[in-house]
Amino acid sequence: MVNEERIKLMTKMAVYEAGEGKKDKAITGYFRSDYISLQILKSIVSATVSFVILFALYIFYDFEIFMKDIYKMDMFQFTRLVLILYLVFTGVFVLITYVVYAIRYNKAKGKIKKFFGNLKRMSVFYYH
């Protein structure tokens, strides 16, 4: 006799494993700190590229004025300001990345735990 509850559970598990399960297994294949560190590293690279593009756009927007004022400005102060802006910009990126990927990791870990709980429930159907 076919157990309807067992079939529903198997279907639910198969759908999860074919869809979200692949991403969740990839995420939980890392330790939490390694996964978040990798994402932060990617974020720093993205933030650096974004900052360079935005800074270049800012400079090229009023390039004539910038070239006139370059001899008047204190280059040490200007470099310091750009560096501070870069650090703040990158810091915001890193903070957002940490929060987002910590939440994603915890959700994936919870889903994987639920999946293994369903596997245990499934084993009960076969041994009883």
PDB file of C-alpha atoms in Angstrom:
ATOM      1  CA  MET A   1       0.000   0.000   0.000  1.00  0.00           C
ATOM      2  CA  VAL A   2       1.237   3.454  -0.911  1.00  0.00           C
ATOM      3  CA  ASN A   3       1.654   5.826   1.992  1.00  0.00           C
ATOM      4  CA  GLU A   4       0.330   9.239   0.902  1.00  0.00           C
ATOM      5  CA  GLU A   5       2.259  11.156   3.574  1.00  0.00           C
ATOM      6  CA  ARG A   6       5.521   9.525   2.468  1.00  0.00           C
ATOM      7  CA  ILE A   7       4.886  10.500  -1.159  1.00  0.00           C
ATOM      8  CA  LYS A   8       4.152  14.125  -0.203  1.00  0.00           C
ATOM      9  CA  LEU A   9       7.336  14.275   1.852  1.00  0.00           C
ATOM     10  CA  MET A  10       9.417  12.729  -0.946  1.00  0.00           C
ATOM     11  CA  THR A  11       7.970  15.167  -3.486  1.00  0.00           C
ATOM     12  CA  LYS A  12       8.619  18.135  -1.211  1.00  0.00           C
ATOM     13  CA  MET A  13      12.201  17.009  -0.653  1.00  0.00           C
ATOM     14  CA  ALA A  14      12.814  16.379  -4.374  1.00  0.00           C
ATOM     15  CA  VAL A  15      11.534  19.838  -5.307  1.00  0.00           C
ATOM     16  CA  TYR A  16      13.754  21.463  -2.697  1.00  0.00           C
ATOM     17  CA  GLU A  17      16.787  19.429  -3.724  1.00  0.00           C
ATOM     18  CA  ALA A  18      16.355  20.275  -7.413  1.00  0.00           C
ATOM     19  CA  GLY A  19      15.804  24.001  -6.817  1.00  0.00           C
ATOM     20  CA  GLU A  20      16.898  25.911  -3.753  1.00  0.00           C
ATOM     21  CA  GLY A  21      18.751  22.920  -2.358  1.00  0.00           C
ATOM     22  CA  LYS A  22      21.572  23.280  -4.866  1.00  0.00           C
ATOM     23  CA  LYS A  23      22.270  26.870  -3.791  1.00  0.00           C
ATOM     24  CA  ASP A  24      21.873  26.048  -0.120  1.00  0.00           C
ATOM     25  CA  LYS A  25      24.311  23.129  -0.375  1.00  0.00           C
ATOM     26  CA  ALA A  26      26.828  25.369  -2.114  1.00  0.00           C
ATOM     27  CA  ILE A  27      26.474  28.008   0.608  1.00  0.00           C
ATOM     28  CA  THR A  28      26.655  25.610   3.542  1.00  0.00           C
ATOM     29  CA  GLY A  29      29.602  23.815   1.952  1.00  0.00           C
ATOM     30  CA  TYR A  30      31.700  26.595   3.476  1.00  0.00           C
ATOM     31  CA  PHE A  31      32.237  27.437   7.101  1.00  0.00           C
ATOM     32  CA  ARG A  32      30.235  30.546   8.004  1.00  0.00           C
ATOM     33  CA  SER A  33      33.300  32.744   8.422  1.00  0.00           C
ATOM     34  CA  ASP A  34      34.853  31.506   5.157  1.00  0.00           C
ATOM     35  CA  TYR A  35      31.657  32.109   3.198  1.00  0.00           C
ATOM     36  CA  ILE A  36      31.195  35.623   4.567  1.00  0.00           C
ATOM     37  CA  SER A  37      34.903  36.450   4.121  1.00  0.00           C
ATOM     38  CA  LEU A  38      34.773  35.396   0.470  1.00  0.00           C
ATOM     39  CA  GLN A  39      31.719  37.564  -0.129  1.00  0.00           C
ATOM     40  CA  ILE A  40      33.362  40.505   1.654  1.00  0.00           C
ATOM     41  CA  LEU A  41      36.456  40.108  -0.508  1.00  0.00           C
ATOM     42  CA  LYS A  42      34.270  40.217  -3.631  1.00  0.00           C
ATOM     43  CA  SER A  43      32.511  43.253  -2.211  1.00  0.00           C
ATOM     44  CA  ILE A  44      35.787  45.096  -1.611  1.00  0.00           C
ATOM     45  CA  VAL A  45      36.813  44.506  -5.214  1.00  0.00           C
ATOM     46  CA  SER A  46      33.412  45.721  -6.437  1.00  0.00           C
ATOM     47  CA  ALA A  47      33.523  48.751  -4.153  1.00  0.00           C
ATOM     48  CA  THR A  48      36.987  49.669  -5.382  1.00  0.00           C
ATOM     49  CA  VAL A  49      35.970  49.447  -9.027  1.00  0.00           C
ATOM     50  CA  SER A  50      32.788  51.420  -8.324  1.00  0.00           C
ATOM     51  CA  PHE A  51      34.669  54.096  -6.401  1.00  0.00           C
ATOM     52  CA  VAL A  52      37.243  54.518  -9.163  1.00  0.00           C
ATOM     53  CA  ILE A  53      34.477  54.870 -11.757  1.00  0.00           C
ATOM     54  CA  LEU A  54      32.527  57.365  -9.635  1.00  0.00           C
ATOM     55  CA  PHE A  55      35.669  59.348  -8.826  1.00  0.00           C
ATOM     56  CA  ALA A  56      36.645  59.475 -12.516  1.00  0.00           C
ATOM     57  CA  LEU A  57      33.135  60.648 -13.430  1.00  0.00           C
ATOM     58  CA  TYR A  58      33.331  63.342 -10.773  1.00  0.00           C
ATOM     59  CA  ILE A  59      36.721  64.553 -12.026  1.00  0.00           C
ATOM     60  CA  PHE A  60      35.736  64.461 -15.704  1.00  0.00           C
ATOM     61  CA  TYR A  61      32.455  66.251 -15.040  1.00  0.00           C
ATOM     62  CA  ASP A  62      34.265  69.529 -14.294  1.00  0.00           C
ATOM     63  CA  PHE A  63      37.668  68.642 -15.682  1.00  0.00           C
ATOM     64  CA  GLU A  64      38.477  72.189 -16.741  1.00  0.00           C
ATOM     65  CA  ILE A  65      37.777  73.569 -13.266  1.00  0.00           C
ATOM     66  CA  PHE A  66      39.711  70.693 -11.692  1.00  0.00           C
ATOM     67  CA  MET A  67      42.733  71.422 -13.884  1.00  0.00           C
ATOM     68  CA  LYS A  68      42.593  75.137 -12.995  1.00  0.00           C
ATOM     69  CA  ASP A  69      42.364  74.407  -9.269  1.00  0.00           C
ATOM     70  CA  ILE A  70      44.922  71.602  -9.170  1.00  0.00           C
ATOM     71  CA  TYR A  71      47.812  74.047  -8.769  1.00  0.00           C
ATOM     72  CA  LYS A  72      46.049  75.891  -5.960  1.00  0.00           C
ATOM     73  CA  MET A  73      45.008  72.880  -3.895  1.00  0.00           C
ATOM     74  CA  ASP A  74      46.990  71.074  -1.253  1.00  0.00           C
ATOM     75  CA  MET A  75      47.624  67.646  -2.819  1.00  0.00           C
ATOM     76  CA  PHE A  76      48.247  65.999   0.544  1.00  0.00           C
ATOM     77  CA  GLN A  77      44.881  67.227   1.829  1.00  0.00           C
ATOM     78  CA  PHE A  78      43.147  66.235  -1.425  1.00  0.00           C
ATOM     79  CA  THR A  79      44.671  62.737  -1.350  1.00  0.00           C
ATOM     80  CA  ARG A  80      43.696  62.364   2.290  1.00  0.00           C
ATOM     81  CA  LEU A  81      40.100  63.376   1.523  1.00  0.00           C
ATOM     82  CA  VAL A  82      39.889  60.911  -1.380  1.00  0.00           C
ATOM     83  CA  LEU A  83      41.324  58.137   0.793  1.00  0.00           C
ATOM     84  CA  ILE A  84      38.832  58.865   3.597  1.00  0.00           C
ATOM     85  CA  LEU A  85      35.957  58.865   1.099  1.00  0.00           C
ATOM     86  CA  TYR A  86      37.199  55.556  -0.315  1.00  0.00           C
ATOM     87  CA  LEU A  87      37.415  53.974   3.139  1.00  0.00           C
ATOM     88  CA  VAL A  88      33.918  55.155   4.088  1.00  0.00           C
ATOM     89  CA  PHE A  89      32.489  53.992   0.742  1.00  0.00           C
ATOM     90  CA  THR A  90      34.152  50.581   1.059  1.00  0.00           C
ATOM     91  CA  GLY A  91      33.204  50.297   4.725  1.00  0.00           C
ATOM     92  CA  VAL A  92      29.537  50.783   3.899  1.00  0.00           C
ATOM     93  CA  PHE A  93      29.817  48.120   1.177  1.00  0.00           C
ATOM     94  CA  VAL A  94      31.477  45.694   3.599  1.00  0.00           C
ATOM     95  CA  LEU A  95      28.919  46.300   6.328  1.00  0.00           C
ATOM     96  CA  ILE A  96      25.995  45.717   3.979  1.00  0.00           C
ATOM     97  CA  THR A  97      27.708  42.627   2.562  1.00  0.00           C
ATOM     98  CA  TYR A  98      28.289  41.171   6.019  1.00  0.00           C
ATOM     99  CA  VAL A  99      24.678  41.620   7.063  1.00  0.00           C
ATOM    100  CA  VAL A 100      23.193  40.276   3.811  1.00  0.00           C
ATOM    101  CA  TYR A 101      25.417  37.208   3.554  1.00  0.00           C
ATOM    102  CA  ALA A 102      25.208  36.350   7.251  1.00  0.00           C
ATOM    103  CA  ILE A 103      21.424  36.287   6.886  1.00  0.00           C
ATOM    104  CA  ARG A 104      21.665  34.203   3.685  1.00  0.00           C
ATOM    105  CA  TYR A 105      24.006  31.722   5.348  1.00  0.00           C
ATOM    106  CA  ASN A 106      21.762  31.333   8.385  1.00  0.00           C
ATOM    107  CA  LYS A 107      18.673  30.824   6.211  1.00  0.00           C
ATOM    108  CA  ALA A 108      20.461  28.243   4.077  1.00  0.00           C
ATOM    109  CA  LYS A 109      21.702  26.439   7.178  1.00  0.00           C
ATOM    110  CA  GLY A 110      18.144  26.337   8.553  1.00  0.00           C
ATOM    111  CA  LYS A 111      16.761  24.953   5.296  1.00  0.00           C
ATOM    112  CA  ILE A 112      19.441  22.268   5.187  1.00  0.00           C
ATOM    113  CA  LYS A 113      18.643  21.291   8.792  1.00  0.00           C
ATOM    114  CA  LYS A 114      14.973  21.050   7.877  1.00  0.00           C
ATOM    115  CA  PHE A 115      15.879  18.891   4.869  1.00  0.00           C
ATOM    116  CA  PHE A 116      17.884  16.497   7.046  1.00  0.00           C
ATOM    117  CA  GLY A 117      15.010  16.411   9.522  1.00  0.00           C
ATOM    118  CA  ASN A 118      12.755  15.349   6.668  1.00  0.00           C
ATOM    119  CA  LEU A 119      15.295  12.651   5.756  1.00  0.00           C
ATOM    120  CA  LYS A 120      15.061  11.301   9.294  1.00  0.00           C
ATOM    121  CA  ARG A 121      11.265  11.331   9.058  1.00  0.00           C
ATOM    122  CA  MET A 122      11.567   9.484   5.759  1.00  0.00           C
ATOM    123  CA  SER A 123      13.753   6.792   7.295  1.00  0.00           C
ATOM    124  CA  VAL A 124      11.033   6.182   9.892  1.00  0.00           C
ATOM    125  CA  PHE A 125       8.631   5.257   7.057  1.00  0.00           C
ATOM    126  CA  TYR A 126      11.001   2.610   5.749  1.00  0.00           C
ATOM    127  CA  TYR A 127      11.934   0.997   9.054  1.00  0.00           C
ATOM    128  CA  HIS A 128       8.485   0.940  10.673  1.00  0.00           C
TER     129      HIS A 128
END
